[in-house]
Amino acid sequence: MPHRIAIASDHAAFVMKTEVAEWLRAEGHDVLDLGTNSADSVDYPDYGYALGAAIADGRADFGVALCGSGIGISIAVNRNPAARCALVSEPLSAGLARQHNDANVVALGARLIGIEMAKACVTTFLETPFLGDRHQRRVEKLSHPTRSPA
């Protein structure tokens, strides 16, 4: 099923972002490319914030966030309460992020994994449904933090 997917990266992941965006379009998805548009140095938080905003305002159903390690941009995306971004490096984690956490953004480290692994992670992420049930109340807490019961 085609999805509306926002994709963003910093300079370290520009090449991977371009390849993943082209592949997603070839797979029939509607891709919103939020940049960066070159390998010139940029600040990953700007692109992570833009991706979180695209999820929050409904321009995209899912997102793909990339930077050198995937760590920085995932932190930036998760600053938006509507975004649930999971940093993954293999398909099992991508699937579990969807099943248990209803993650709507997947983050990848371009300096840590290759393009084929990135595609495998994104494929699993997009094809795996959220299980709901007991996981639903936990997911609701992710977007509406409260004090810990401890």
XYZ file of N, CA and C in Angstrom:
450
model
N 0.851 -1.185 0.000
C 0.000 0.000 0.000
C 0.890 1.239 0.000
N 0.643 2.178 -0.888
C 1.465 3.392 -0.914
C 1.216 4.262 0.313
N 2.276 4.887 0.767
C 2.213 5.781 1.926
C 2.732 7.159 1.552
N 2.355 8.143 2.377
C 2.958 9.477 2.288
C 4.119 9.470 3.264
N 5.328 9.602 2.745
C 6.531 9.457 3.551
C 7.376 10.715 3.441
N 7.678 11.328 4.577
C 8.621 12.444 4.618
C 10.008 11.872 4.884
N 11.011 12.438 4.236
C 12.380 11.986 4.426
C 13.272 13.205 4.611
N 14.219 13.099 5.541
C 15.126 14.208 5.811
C 16.467 13.662 6.273
N 17.509 14.442 6.002
C 18.849 14.038 6.425
C 19.729 15.258 6.620
N 20.860 15.009 7.244
C 21.916 16.008 7.251
C 22.877 15.681 6.116
N 23.990 16.417 6.072
C 24.971 16.242 5.004
C 25.608 14.858 4.997
N 25.802 14.263 6.155
C 26.461 12.959 6.247
C 25.625 11.853 5.617
N 24.329 12.058 5.537
C 23.439 11.041 4.992
C 22.770 11.482 3.692
N 23.255 12.566 3.099
C 22.636 13.087 1.874
C 22.561 12.033 0.768
N 23.640 11.315 0.532
C 23.657 10.317 -0.542
C 22.651 9.207 -0.241
N 22.638 8.700 0.991
C 21.694 7.652 1.347
C 20.262 8.160 1.241
N 20.010 9.388 1.699
C 18.658 9.951 1.613
C 18.183 10.012 0.174
N 19.054 10.445 -0.712
C 18.697 10.549 -2.118
C 18.349 9.177 -2.695
N 19.154 8.176 -2.376
C 18.905 6.816 -2.875
C 17.622 6.228 -2.294
N 17.403 6.423 -0.995
C 16.199 5.884 -0.361
C 14.957 6.590 -0.913
N 15.021 7.898 -1.093
C 13.873 8.636 -1.632
C 13.530 8.160 -3.043
N 14.540 7.988 -3.882
C 14.295 7.503 -5.248
C 13.686 6.103 -5.225
N 14.205 5.234 -4.378
C 13.694 3.868 -4.257
C 12.238 3.875 -3.764
N 11.930 4.699 -2.757
C 10.558 4.769 -2.248
C 9.593 5.249 -3.331
N 10.004 6.232 -4.112
C 9.151 6.697 -5.218
C 8.933 5.582 -6.234
N 9.992 4.843 -6.551
C 9.881 3.729 -7.496
C 8.948 2.640 -6.965
N 8.857 2.531 -5.640
C 7.959 1.568 -5.000
C 6.515 2.073 -4.949
N 6.283 3.306 -5.407
C 4.931 3.852 -5.491
C 4.511 4.764 -4.361
N 5.437 5.096 -3.474
C 5.104 5.970 -2.349
C 5.184 7.440 -2.755
N 4.408 8.264 -2.071
C 4.467 9.721 -2.227
C 5.521 10.218 -1.244
N 6.626 10.740 -1.746
C 7.760 11.118 -0.902
C 7.897 12.630 -0.827
N 7.922 13.136 0.392
C 8.163 14.551 0.667
C 9.609 14.678 1.129
N 10.473 15.200 0.287
C 11.902 15.341 0.598
C 12.112 16.687 1.274
N 12.476 16.645 2.556
C 12.662 17.853 3.353
C 14.113 18.320 3.386
N 14.975 17.693 2.579
C 16.374 18.097 2.531
C 17.200 17.306 3.510
N 18.406 17.615 3.558
C 19.205 18.597 2.888
C 19.397 18.205 1.431
N 19.833 19.155 0.635
C 19.910 18.928 -0.794
C 21.332 18.908 -1.341
N 22.302 18.732 -0.453
C 23.698 18.615 -0.888
C 24.508 18.023 0.262
N 25.780 17.788 -0.004
C 26.682 17.270 1.026
C 27.353 18.395 1.814
N 26.918 19.644 1.603
C 27.451 20.773 2.380
C 26.986 20.659 3.825
N 27.843 20.993 4.746
C 27.563 20.848 6.172
C 26.314 21.630 6.595
N 25.436 20.934 7.327
C 24.217 21.532 7.883
C 24.036 21.009 9.302
N 23.051 21.521 10.000
C 22.749 21.103 11.367
C 21.572 20.137 11.362
N 21.826 18.897 11.780
C 20.788 17.857 11.745
C 19.523 18.222 12.517
N 19.578 19.002 13.622
C 18.314 19.300 14.314
C 17.299 20.008 13.416
N 17.771 20.880 12.530
C 16.844 21.598 11.651
C 16.023 20.627 10.812
N 16.643 19.583 10.327
C 15.967 18.612 9.470
C 15.118 17.641 10.287
N 15.570 17.311 11.468
C 14.760 16.486 12.365
C 13.495 17.206 12.799
N 13.622 18.494 13.112
C 12.444 19.273 13.501
C 11.459 19.371 12.338
N 11.973 19.570 11.130
C 11.102 19.657 9.953
C 10.355 18.341 9.731
N 11.026 17.235 9.950
C 10.386 15.930 9.784
C 9.315 15.710 10.853
N 9.611 16.050 12.083
C 8.605 15.951 13.143
C 7.385 16.799 12.839
N 7.601 17.988 12.310
C 6.492 18.877 11.959
C 5.645 18.281 10.831
N 6.279 17.645 9.861
C 5.530 17.036 8.750
C 4.630 15.906 9.241
N 5.095 15.171 10.240
C 4.259 14.124 10.846
C 3.116 14.777 11.620
N 3.441 15.778 12.423
C 2.441 16.425 13.279
C 1.342 17.112 12.492
N 1.693 17.751 11.374
C 0.669 18.494 10.637
C -0.014 17.660 9.549
N 0.335 16.373 9.479
C -0.369 15.471 8.587
C 0.114 15.449 7.151
N 1.210 16.123 6.846
C 1.738 16.054 5.480
C 2.308 14.679 5.165
N 2.646 13.927 6.202
C 3.198 12.582 6.009
C 2.636 11.652 7.069
N 2.468 10.393 6.667
C 2.033 9.360 7.600
C 3.219 8.725 8.310
N 4.329 8.620 7.579
C 5.549 8.023 8.097
C 6.730 8.899 7.715
N 7.852 8.680 8.420
C 9.057 9.427 8.106
C 10.283 8.553 8.133
N 11.300 8.993 7.393
C 12.618 8.376 7.399
C 13.610 9.489 7.701
N 14.326 9.344 8.817
C 15.292 10.345 9.271
C 16.690 9.747 9.202
N 17.619 10.485 8.614
C 18.973 9.973 8.464
C 20.015 11.021 8.847
N 21.037 10.575 9.519
C 22.236 11.373 9.733
C 23.397 10.389 9.816
N 24.559 10.852 10.178
C 25.715 9.965 10.206
C 25.489 8.733 11.068
N 25.038 8.943 12.292
C 24.788 7.833 13.216
C 23.310 7.521 13.369
N 22.447 8.450 12.998
C 21.014 8.318 13.234
C 20.591 8.825 14.600
N 21.557 9.024 15.482
C 21.239 9.407 16.864
C 20.731 10.839 16.954
N 21.504 11.775 16.440
C 21.145 13.184 16.578
C 19.815 13.524 15.951
N 19.600 13.061 14.727
C 18.350 13.400 14.051
C 17.157 12.723 14.729
N 17.362 11.520 15.295
C 16.250 10.867 15.999
C 15.866 11.650 17.252
N 16.843 12.194 17.941
C 16.544 13.019 19.117
C 15.747 14.250 18.696
N 16.160 14.884 17.603
C 15.464 16.078 17.115
C 14.022 15.747 16.724
N 13.810 14.681 15.977
C 12.451 14.293 15.567
C 11.579 14.068 16.796
N 12.136 13.403 17.796
C 11.345 13.054 18.982
C 11.020 14.241 19.877
N 11.535 15.405 19.575
C 11.138 16.604 20.327
C 9.689 16.969 20.040
N 9.153 16.499 18.906
C 7.755 16.756 18.559
C 6.906 15.644 19.168
N 5.935 15.972 20.017
C 5.133 14.941 20.682
C 4.344 14.044 19.727
N 4.105 14.485 18.502
C 3.372 13.665 17.540
C 4.264 12.615 16.892
N 5.566 12.768 17.027
C 6.510 11.856 16.390
C 6.996 10.801 17.382
N 7.068 9.588 16.884
C 7.666 8.481 17.633
C 8.727 7.878 16.728
N 9.945 8.361 16.898
C 11.055 7.999 16.024
C 11.921 6.944 16.694
N 12.170 5.854 15.962
C 12.991 4.761 16.478
C 14.253 4.637 15.635
N 15.392 4.674 16.289
C 16.678 4.446 15.633
C 16.895 2.950 15.520
N 17.081 2.466 14.291
C 17.271 1.034 14.063
C 18.473 0.808 13.150
N 18.986 -0.412 13.191
C 20.092 -0.765 12.297
C 19.884 -2.123 11.638
N 18.739 -2.748 11.919
C 18.396 -4.021 11.293
C 16.874 -4.185 11.322
N 16.343 -5.055 10.461
C 14.892 -5.166 10.307
C 14.125 -5.606 11.549
N 14.690 -6.445 12.390
C 13.951 -6.884 13.576
C 13.554 -5.695 14.445
N 14.485 -4.801 14.698
C 14.176 -3.607 15.495
C 13.163 -2.711 14.791
N 13.257 -2.622 13.476
C 12.296 -1.813 12.717
C 10.891 -2.366 12.882
N 10.767 -3.684 12.817
C 9.455 -4.307 12.998
C 8.918 -4.141 14.406
N 9.772 -4.331 15.389
C 9.335 -4.177 16.783
C 8.953 -2.737 17.090
N 9.642 -1.783 16.483
C 9.295 -0.372 16.682
C 7.876 -0.089 16.208
N 7.471 -0.731 15.123
C 6.102 -0.581 14.638
C 5.121 -1.375 15.488
N 5.425 -2.657 15.741
C 4.499 -3.522 16.472
C 4.198 -3.018 17.871
N 5.215 -2.664 18.615
C 5.059 -2.346 20.038
C 4.956 -0.857 20.328
N 5.598 -0.025 19.511
C 5.676 1.405 19.819
C 4.907 2.284 18.846
N 4.300 1.699 17.832
C 3.603 2.453 16.791
C 4.484 3.594 16.287
N 5.777 3.299 16.134
C 6.705 4.317 15.626
C 6.211 4.791 14.264
N 6.279 6.105 14.052
C 5.876 6.653 12.756
C 7.061 7.228 11.989
N 8.237 7.176 12.598
C 9.471 7.599 11.930
C 10.552 6.581 12.257
N 11.312 6.216 11.241
C 12.456 5.333 11.430
C 13.718 6.157 11.171
N 14.703 6.021 12.053
C 15.977 6.727 11.894
C 17.069 5.713 11.572
N 17.967 6.126 10.697
C 19.047 5.255 10.241
C 20.362 6.030 10.230
N 21.442 5.335 10.506
C 22.778 5.934 10.488
C 23.504 5.595 9.207
N 23.710 6.583 8.362
C 24.327 6.348 7.058
C 25.788 5.922 7.159
N 26.449 6.257 8.247
C 27.843 5.844 8.430
C 27.947 4.467 9.073
N 26.805 3.897 9.448
C 26.803 2.629 10.176
C 26.221 1.469 9.393
N 25.318 1.749 8.472
C 24.712 0.676 7.679
C 24.769 1.054 6.200
N 24.694 0.061 5.346
C 24.695 0.290 3.907
C 23.295 0.487 3.364
N 23.231 0.802 2.092
C 21.953 1.111 1.456
C 21.008 -0.091 1.441
N 21.524 -1.288 1.229
C 20.639 -2.451 1.202
C 20.029 -2.728 2.578
N 20.819 -2.566 3.628
C 20.277 -2.734 4.981
C 19.268 -1.626 5.282
N 19.555 -0.409 4.843
C 18.607 0.693 5.034
C 17.271 0.364 4.375
N 17.311 -0.126 3.149
C 16.073 -0.495 2.446
C 15.343 -1.624 3.165
N 16.092 -2.596 3.667
C 15.468 -3.707 4.402
C 14.768 -3.194 5.657
N 15.406 -2.267 6.362
C 14.802 -1.686 7.567
C 13.536 -0.908 7.225
N 13.603 -0.089 6.193
C 12.452 0.721 5.803
C 11.312 -0.168 5.320
N 11.622 -1.199 4.547
C 10.592 -2.124 4.080
C 9.865 -2.765 5.251
N 10.620 -3.303 6.189
C 10.006 -3.932 7.366
C 9.189 -2.924 8.150
N 9.736 -1.732 8.336
C 9.050 -0.670 9.063
C 7.693 -0.367 8.425
N 7.666 -0.198 7.120
C 6.428 0.174 6.437
C 5.421 -0.968 6.345
N 5.901 -2.204 6.330
C 5.009 -3.356 6.162
C 4.486 -3.929 7.477
N 5.024 -3.479 8.601
C 4.649 -4.054 9.889
C 3.556 -3.218 10.553
N 2.436 -3.844 10.911
C 1.367 -3.103 11.582
C 1.614 -2.972 13.090
N 1.004 -1.963 13.657
C 0.991 -1.778 15.110
C 0.054 -2.822 15.706
N 0.476 -3.476 16.772
C -0.332 -4.529 17.392
C -1.470 -3.986 18.243
N -1.353 -2.747 18.720
C -2.409 -2.196 19.564
C -2.503 -2.935 20.877
N -3.738 -3.204 21.310
C -3.990 -3.960 22.531
C -3.223 -3.357 23.707
N -2.454 -4.160 24.422
C -1.770 -3.685 25.629
C -0.728 -2.602 25.320
N -0.291 -2.537 24.070
C 0.716 -1.545 23.696
C 0.105 -0.147 23.535
N -1.199 -0.069 23.299
C -1.843 1.214 23.031
C -1.685 2.198 24.190
N -1.906 1.763 25.407
C -1.813 2.699 26.543
C -0.382 3.201 26.709
N 0.584 2.367 26.402
C 1.990 2.773 26.497
C 2.329 3.813 25.431
N 1.809 3.601 24.225
C 2.050 4.553 23.140
C 1.412 5.902 23.476
N 0.215 5.877 24.054
C -0.442 7.128 24.448
C 0.404 7.894 25.455
N 1.073 7.181 26.343
C 1.941 7.829 27.325
C 3.160 8.473 26.676
N 3.604 7.943 25.549
C 4.749 8.540 24.858
C 4.443 9.946 24.358
N 3.219 10.176 23.912
C 2.831 11.492 23.409
C 2.246 12.402 24.476
N 1.951 11.845 25.634
C 1.381 12.621 26.739
C 2.094 12.261 28.032
N 3.334 12.710 28.189
C 4.115 12.310 29.376
C 3.492 12.809 30.676
N 3.563 11.950 31.664
C 3.119 12.293 33.005
C 4.220 11.912 33.977
N 3.989 12.174 35.206
C 4.976 11.796 36.229
C 5.046 10.276 36.356
N 6.210 9.808 36.646
C 6.431 8.380 36.839
C 5.669 7.909 38.094
N 5.124 6.684 38.059
C 4.420 6.175 39.238
C 5.372 5.836 40.383
N 6.656 5.819 40.114
C 7.634 5.458 41.156
C 7.933 6.624 42.072
